[in-house]
PDB file of C-alpha atoms in Angstrom:
ATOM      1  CA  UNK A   1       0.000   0.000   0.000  1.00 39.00           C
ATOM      2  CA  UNK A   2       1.477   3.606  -1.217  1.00 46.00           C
ATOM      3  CA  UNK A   3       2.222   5.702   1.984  1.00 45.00           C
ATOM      4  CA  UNK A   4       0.368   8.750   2.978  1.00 51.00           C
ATOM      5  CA  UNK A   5       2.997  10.809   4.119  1.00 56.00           C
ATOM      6  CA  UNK A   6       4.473  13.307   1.497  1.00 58.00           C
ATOM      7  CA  UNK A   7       7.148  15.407   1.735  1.00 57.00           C
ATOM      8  CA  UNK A   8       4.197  18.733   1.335  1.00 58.00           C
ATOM      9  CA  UNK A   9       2.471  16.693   4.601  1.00 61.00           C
ATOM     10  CA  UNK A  10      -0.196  14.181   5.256  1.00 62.00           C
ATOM     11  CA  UNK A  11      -3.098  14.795   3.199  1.00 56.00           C
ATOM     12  CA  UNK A  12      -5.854  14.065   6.002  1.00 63.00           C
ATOM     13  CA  UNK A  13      -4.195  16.528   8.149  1.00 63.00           C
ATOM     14  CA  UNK A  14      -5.363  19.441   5.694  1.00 56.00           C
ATOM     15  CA  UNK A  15      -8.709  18.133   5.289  1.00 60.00           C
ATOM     16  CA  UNK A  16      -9.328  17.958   9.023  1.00 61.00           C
ATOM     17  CA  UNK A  17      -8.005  21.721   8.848  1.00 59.00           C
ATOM     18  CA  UNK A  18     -10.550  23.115   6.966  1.00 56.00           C
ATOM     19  CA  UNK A  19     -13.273  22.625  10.010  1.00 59.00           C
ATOM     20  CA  UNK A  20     -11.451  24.458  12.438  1.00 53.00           C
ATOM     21  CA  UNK A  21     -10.340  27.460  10.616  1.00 53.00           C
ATOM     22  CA  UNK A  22     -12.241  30.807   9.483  1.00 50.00           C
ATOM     23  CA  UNK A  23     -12.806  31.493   5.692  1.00 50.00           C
ATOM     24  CA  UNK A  24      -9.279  33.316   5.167  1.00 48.00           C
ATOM     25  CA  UNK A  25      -7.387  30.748   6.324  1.00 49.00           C
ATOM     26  CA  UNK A  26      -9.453  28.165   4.504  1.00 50.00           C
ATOM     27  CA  UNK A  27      -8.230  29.817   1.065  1.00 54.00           C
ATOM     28  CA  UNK A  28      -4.760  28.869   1.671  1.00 60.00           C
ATOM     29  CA  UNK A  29      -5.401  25.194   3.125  1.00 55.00           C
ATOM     30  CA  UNK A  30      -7.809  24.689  -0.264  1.00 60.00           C
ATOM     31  CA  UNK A  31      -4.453  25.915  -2.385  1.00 65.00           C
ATOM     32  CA  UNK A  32      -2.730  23.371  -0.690  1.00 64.00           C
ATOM     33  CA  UNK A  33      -4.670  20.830  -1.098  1.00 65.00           C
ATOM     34  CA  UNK A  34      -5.098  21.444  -5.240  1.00 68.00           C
ATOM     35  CA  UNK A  35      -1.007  21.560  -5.251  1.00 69.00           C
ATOM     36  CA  UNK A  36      -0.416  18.459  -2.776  1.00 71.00           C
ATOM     37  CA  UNK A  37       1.861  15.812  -4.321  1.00 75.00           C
ATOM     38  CA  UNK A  38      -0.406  13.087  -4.065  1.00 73.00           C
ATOM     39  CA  UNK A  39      -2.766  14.970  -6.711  1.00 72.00           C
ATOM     40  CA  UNK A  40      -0.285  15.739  -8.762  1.00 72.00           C
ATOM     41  CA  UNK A  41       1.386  12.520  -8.765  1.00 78.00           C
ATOM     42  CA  UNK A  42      -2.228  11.242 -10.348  1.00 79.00           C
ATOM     43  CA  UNK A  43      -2.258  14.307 -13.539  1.00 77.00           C
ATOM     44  CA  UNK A  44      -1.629  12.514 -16.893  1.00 85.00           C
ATOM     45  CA  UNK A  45      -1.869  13.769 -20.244  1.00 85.00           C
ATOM     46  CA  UNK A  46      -5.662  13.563 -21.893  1.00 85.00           C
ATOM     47  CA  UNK A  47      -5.467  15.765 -25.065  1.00 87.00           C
ATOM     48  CA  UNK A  48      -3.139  18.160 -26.453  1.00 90.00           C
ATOM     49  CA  UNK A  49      -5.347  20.589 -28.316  1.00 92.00           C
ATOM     50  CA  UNK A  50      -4.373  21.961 -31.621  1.00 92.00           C
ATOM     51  CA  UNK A  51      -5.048  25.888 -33.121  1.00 92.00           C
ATOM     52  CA  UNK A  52      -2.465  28.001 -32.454  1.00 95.00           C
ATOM     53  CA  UNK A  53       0.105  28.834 -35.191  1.00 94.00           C
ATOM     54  CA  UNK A  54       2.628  29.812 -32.070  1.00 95.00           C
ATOM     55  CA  UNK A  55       3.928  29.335 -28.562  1.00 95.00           C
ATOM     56  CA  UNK A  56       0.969  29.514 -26.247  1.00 97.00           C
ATOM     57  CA  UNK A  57       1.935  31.782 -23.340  1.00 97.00           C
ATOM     58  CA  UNK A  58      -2.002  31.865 -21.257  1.00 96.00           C
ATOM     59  CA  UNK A  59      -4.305  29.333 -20.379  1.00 96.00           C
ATOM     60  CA  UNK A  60      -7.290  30.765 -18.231  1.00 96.00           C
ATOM     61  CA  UNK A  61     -10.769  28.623 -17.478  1.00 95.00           C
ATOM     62  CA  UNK A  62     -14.004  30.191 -17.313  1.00 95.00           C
ATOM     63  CA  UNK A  63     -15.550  30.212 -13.777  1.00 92.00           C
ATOM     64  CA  UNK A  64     -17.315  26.750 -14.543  1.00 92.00           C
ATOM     65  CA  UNK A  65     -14.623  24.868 -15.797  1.00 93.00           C
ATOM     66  CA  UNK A  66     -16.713  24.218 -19.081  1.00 95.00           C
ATOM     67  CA  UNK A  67     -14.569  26.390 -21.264  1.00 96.00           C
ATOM     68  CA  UNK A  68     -10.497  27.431 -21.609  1.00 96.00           C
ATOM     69  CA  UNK A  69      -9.306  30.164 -23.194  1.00 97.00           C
ATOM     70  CA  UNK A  70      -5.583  30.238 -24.780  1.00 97.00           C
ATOM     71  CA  UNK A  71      -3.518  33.674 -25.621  1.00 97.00           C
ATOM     72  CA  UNK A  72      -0.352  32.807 -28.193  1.00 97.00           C
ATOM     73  CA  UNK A  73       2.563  34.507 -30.398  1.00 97.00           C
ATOM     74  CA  UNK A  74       0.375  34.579 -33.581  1.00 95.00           C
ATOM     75  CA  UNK A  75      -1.934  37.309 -31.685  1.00 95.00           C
ATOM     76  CA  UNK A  76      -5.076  34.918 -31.862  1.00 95.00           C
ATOM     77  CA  UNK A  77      -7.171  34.367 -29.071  1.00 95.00           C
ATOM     78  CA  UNK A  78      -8.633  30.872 -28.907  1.00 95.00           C
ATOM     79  CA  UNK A  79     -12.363  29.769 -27.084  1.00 95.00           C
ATOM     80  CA  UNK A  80     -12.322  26.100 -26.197  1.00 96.00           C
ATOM     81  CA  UNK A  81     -14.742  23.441 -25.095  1.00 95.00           C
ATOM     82  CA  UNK A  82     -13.452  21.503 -22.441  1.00 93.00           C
ATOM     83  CA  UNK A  83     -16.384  18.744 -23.143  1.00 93.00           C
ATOM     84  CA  UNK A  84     -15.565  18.349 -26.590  1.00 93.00           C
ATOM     85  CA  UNK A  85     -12.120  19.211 -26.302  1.00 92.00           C
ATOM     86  CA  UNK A  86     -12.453  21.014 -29.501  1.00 93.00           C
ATOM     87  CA  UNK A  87     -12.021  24.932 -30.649  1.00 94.00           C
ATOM     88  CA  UNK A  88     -15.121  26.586 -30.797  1.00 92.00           C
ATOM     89  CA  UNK A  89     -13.522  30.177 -31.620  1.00 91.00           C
ATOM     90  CA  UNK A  90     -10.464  31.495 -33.105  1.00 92.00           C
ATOM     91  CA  UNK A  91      -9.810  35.049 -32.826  1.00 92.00           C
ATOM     92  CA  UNK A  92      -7.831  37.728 -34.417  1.00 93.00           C
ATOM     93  CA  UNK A  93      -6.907  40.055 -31.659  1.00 94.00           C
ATOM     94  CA  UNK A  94      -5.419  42.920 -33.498  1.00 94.00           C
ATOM     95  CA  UNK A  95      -2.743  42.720 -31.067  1.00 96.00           C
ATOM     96  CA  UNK A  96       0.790  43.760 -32.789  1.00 95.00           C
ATOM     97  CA  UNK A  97       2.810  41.417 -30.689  1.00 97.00           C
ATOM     98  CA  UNK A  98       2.787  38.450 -28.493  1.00 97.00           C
ATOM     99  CA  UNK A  99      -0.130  38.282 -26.458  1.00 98.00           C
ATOM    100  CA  UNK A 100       1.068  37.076 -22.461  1.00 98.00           C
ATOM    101  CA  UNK A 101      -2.155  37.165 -20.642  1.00 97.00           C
ATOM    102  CA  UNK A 102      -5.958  36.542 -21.091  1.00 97.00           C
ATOM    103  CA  UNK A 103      -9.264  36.343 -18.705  1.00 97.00           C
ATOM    104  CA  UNK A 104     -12.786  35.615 -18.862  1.00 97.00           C
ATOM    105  CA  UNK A 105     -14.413  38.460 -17.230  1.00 97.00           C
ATOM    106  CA  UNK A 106     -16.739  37.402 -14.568  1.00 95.00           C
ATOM    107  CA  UNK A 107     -20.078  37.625 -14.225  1.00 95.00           C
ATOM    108  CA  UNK A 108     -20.278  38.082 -18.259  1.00 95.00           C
ATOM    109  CA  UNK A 109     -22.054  34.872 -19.039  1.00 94.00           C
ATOM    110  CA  UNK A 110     -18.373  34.045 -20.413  1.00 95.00           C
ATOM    111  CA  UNK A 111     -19.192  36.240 -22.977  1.00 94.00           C
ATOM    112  CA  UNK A 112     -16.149  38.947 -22.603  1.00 96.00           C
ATOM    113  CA  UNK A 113     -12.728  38.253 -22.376  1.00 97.00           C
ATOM    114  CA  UNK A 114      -9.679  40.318 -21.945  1.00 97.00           C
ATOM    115  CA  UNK A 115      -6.249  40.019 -23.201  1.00 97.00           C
ATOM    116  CA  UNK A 116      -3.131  41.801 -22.455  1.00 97.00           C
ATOM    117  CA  UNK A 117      -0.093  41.478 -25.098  1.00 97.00           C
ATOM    118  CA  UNK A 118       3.635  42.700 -25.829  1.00 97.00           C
ATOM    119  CA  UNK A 119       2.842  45.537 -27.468  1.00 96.00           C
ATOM    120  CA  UNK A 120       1.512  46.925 -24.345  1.00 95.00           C
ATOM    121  CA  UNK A 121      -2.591  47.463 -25.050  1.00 95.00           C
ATOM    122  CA  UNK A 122      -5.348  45.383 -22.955  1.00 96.00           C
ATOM    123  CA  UNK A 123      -7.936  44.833 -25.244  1.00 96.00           C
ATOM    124  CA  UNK A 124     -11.713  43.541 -24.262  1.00 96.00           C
ATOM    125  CA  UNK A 125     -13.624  41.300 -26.437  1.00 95.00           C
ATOM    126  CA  UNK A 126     -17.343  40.377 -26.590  1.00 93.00           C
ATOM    127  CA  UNK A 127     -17.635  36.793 -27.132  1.00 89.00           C
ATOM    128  CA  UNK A 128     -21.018  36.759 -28.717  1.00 85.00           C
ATOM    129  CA  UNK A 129     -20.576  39.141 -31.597  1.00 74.00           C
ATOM    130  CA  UNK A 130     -18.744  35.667 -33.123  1.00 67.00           C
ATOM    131  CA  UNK A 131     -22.312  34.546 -32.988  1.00 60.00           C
ATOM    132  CA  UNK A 132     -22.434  31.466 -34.831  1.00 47.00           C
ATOM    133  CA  UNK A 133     -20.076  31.959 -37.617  1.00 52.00           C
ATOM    134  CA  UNK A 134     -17.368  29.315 -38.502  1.00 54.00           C
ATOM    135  CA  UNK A 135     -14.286  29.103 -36.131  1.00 60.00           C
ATOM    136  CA  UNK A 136     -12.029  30.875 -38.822  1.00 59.00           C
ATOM    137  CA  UNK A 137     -13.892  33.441 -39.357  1.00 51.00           C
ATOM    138  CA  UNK A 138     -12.263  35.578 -36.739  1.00 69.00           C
ATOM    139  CA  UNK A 139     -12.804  39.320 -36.708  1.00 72.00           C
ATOM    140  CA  UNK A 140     -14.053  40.695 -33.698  1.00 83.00           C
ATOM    141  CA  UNK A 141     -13.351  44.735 -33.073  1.00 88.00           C
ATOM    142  CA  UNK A 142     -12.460  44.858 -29.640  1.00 92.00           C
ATOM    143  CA  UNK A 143     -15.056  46.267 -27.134  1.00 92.00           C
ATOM    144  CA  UNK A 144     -12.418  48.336 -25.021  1.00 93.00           C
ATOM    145  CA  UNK A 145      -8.843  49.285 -26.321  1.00 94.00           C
ATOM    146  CA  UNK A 146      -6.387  50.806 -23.077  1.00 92.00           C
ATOM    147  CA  UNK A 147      -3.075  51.700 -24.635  1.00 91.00           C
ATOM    148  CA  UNK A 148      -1.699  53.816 -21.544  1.00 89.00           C
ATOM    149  CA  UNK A 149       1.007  51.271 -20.796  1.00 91.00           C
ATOM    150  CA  UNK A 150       4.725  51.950 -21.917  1.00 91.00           C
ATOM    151  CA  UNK A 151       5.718  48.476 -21.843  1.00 94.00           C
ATOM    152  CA  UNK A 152       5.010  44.786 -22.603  1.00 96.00           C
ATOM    153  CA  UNK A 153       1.453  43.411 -20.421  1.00 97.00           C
ATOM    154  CA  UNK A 154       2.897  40.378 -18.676  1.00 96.00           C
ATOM    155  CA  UNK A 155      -0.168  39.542 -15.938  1.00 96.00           C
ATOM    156  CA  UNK A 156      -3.818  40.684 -16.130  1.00 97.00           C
ATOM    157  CA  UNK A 157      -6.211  40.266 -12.964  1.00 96.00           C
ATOM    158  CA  UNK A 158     -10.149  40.222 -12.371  1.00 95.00           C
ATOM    159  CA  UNK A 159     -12.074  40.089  -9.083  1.00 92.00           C
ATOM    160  CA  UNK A 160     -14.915  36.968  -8.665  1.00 91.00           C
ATOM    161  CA  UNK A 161     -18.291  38.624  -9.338  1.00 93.00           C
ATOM    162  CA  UNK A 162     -17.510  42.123 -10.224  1.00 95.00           C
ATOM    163  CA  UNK A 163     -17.791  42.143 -14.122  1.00 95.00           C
ATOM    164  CA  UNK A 164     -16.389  46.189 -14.286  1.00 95.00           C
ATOM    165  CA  UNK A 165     -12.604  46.185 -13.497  1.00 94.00           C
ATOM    166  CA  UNK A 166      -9.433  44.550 -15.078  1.00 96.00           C
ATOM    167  CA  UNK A 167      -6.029  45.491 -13.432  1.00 96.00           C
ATOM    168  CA  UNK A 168      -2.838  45.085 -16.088  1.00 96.00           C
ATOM    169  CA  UNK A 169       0.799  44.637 -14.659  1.00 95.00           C
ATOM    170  CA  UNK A 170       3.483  45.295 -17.066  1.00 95.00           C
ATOM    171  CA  UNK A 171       7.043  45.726 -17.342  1.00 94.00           C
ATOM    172  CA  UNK A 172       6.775  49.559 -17.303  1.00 91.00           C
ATOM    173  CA  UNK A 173       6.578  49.020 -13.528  1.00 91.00           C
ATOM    174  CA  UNK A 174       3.046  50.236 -13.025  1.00 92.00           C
ATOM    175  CA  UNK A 175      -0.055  48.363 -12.358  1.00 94.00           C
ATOM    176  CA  UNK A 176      -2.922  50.053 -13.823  1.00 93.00           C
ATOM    177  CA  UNK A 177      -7.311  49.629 -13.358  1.00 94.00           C
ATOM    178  CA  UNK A 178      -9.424  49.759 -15.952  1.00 93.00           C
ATOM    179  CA  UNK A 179     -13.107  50.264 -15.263  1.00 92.00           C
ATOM    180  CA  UNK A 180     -15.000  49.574 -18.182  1.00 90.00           C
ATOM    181  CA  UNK A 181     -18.255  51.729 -16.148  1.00 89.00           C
ATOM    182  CA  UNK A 182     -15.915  55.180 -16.900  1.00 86.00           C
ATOM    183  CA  UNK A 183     -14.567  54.225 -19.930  1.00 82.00           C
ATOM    184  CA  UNK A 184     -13.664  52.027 -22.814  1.00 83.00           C
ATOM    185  CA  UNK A 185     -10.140  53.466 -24.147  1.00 82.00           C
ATOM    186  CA  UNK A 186      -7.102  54.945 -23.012  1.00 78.00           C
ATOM    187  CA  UNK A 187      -5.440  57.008 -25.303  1.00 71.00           C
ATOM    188  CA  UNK A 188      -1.185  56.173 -26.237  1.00 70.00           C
ATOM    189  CA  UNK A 189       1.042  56.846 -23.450  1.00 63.00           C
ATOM    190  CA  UNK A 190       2.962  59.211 -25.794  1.00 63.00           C
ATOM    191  CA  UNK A 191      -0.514  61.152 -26.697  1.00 60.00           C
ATOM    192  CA  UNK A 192      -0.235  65.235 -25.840  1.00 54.00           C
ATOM    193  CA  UNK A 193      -3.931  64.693 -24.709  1.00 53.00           C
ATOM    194  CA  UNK A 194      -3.449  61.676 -22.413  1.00 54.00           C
ATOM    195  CA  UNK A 195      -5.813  61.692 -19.209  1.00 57.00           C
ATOM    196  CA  UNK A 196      -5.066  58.477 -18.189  1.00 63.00           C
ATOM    197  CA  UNK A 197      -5.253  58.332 -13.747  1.00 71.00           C
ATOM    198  CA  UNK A 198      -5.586  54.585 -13.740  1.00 81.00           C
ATOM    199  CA  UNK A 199      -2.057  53.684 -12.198  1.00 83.00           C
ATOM    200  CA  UNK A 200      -2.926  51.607  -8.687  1.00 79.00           C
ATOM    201  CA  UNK A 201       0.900  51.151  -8.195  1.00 80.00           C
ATOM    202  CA  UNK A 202       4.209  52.397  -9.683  1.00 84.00           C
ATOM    203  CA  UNK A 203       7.621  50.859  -9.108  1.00 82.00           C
ATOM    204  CA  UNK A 204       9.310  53.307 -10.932  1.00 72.00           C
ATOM    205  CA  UNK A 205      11.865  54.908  -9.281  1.00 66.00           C
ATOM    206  CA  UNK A 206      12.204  59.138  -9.989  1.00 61.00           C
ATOM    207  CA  UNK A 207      15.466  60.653  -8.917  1.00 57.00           C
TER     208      UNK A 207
END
């Protein structure tokens, strides 16, 4: 019979922690548990999914597990199924580089998503304006377009159950908000008419 100790700790201690702790300490025992060893020990490969013309860089599941969506080098933004395992969308971002992050937005009906790319704009798409064309046919104008970031987008963030803010991290050292309730674009970050007062946090350092 396989052990139950691990070198992450016994399994059955964790579960029996999760009745005798209040709700902020039960987020961190739950992360444990979905990273102990003797789950991962059990992951196998089921199906590697094909659509991208690139490396993929995201992966992000909707809140229900039912659907994936996949952010890659050749600027496309895929929709998949996980119960078919197939590609139900494939679309053209109009991103002008890599693109390093994506989300479903919640709340949405999984109907927007947002992506964040190397050439530094978070763009928001509405899922259902692909209606039910073919999965090539892939032009979707983006619903939001925030170009105030200097640098590459390397993490995007959303909040469970509030459907009106994104926050962006990039390599320009800022982390930025973007509520889609005050607005929809951000103009350049070398625009002479820039009004951009989204920055949460700067880690640039003035002299």
């Amino acid at each position: 019979m396989e052990s139950l100790c691990f070198h992450d700790g016994n399994i059955t201690d964790f579960i029996d922690a999760r009745t005798l702790h209040v709700r902020t300490v039960l987020l961190d025992i739950n992360r444990s548990l979905q990273l102990h060893s003797s789950f991962l020990r059990r992951l196998s490969l089921e199906r590697e999914l094909e659509g991208h013309r690139g490396c993929v860089n995201t992966i992000a599941w909707n809140s229900s597990g039912s659907l994936l969506i996949s952010g890659s080098d050749d600027t496309c933004i895929n929709l998949w199924s996980y119960q078919s395992r197939k590609l139900l969308h494939s679309i053209d971002s109009g991103h002008t580089a890599n693109i390093f992050c994506t989300k479903f937005v919640p709340e949405t009906s999984d109907e927007l998503v947002v992506s964040g790319a190397a050439d530094a704009e978070v763009r928001l798409f509405n899922l259902s304006r692909s209606g039910r064309r073919r999965v090539e046919d892939s032009t979707i104008n983006p619903s939001a377009l925030f170009q105030c970031h200097t640098r590459r987008i390397k993490k995007l963030a959303v909040e469970p159950g509030n459907p009106n803010l994104v926050w962006s991290a990039s390599e320009d050292g800022t982390l930025r908000q973007h509520d889609f309730r005050e607005c929809t674009s951000c103009p350049p970050s070398e625009s002479s008419h820039r009004e951009c007062h989204n920055v949460l946090i700067t880690c640039i350092r003035h002299d």
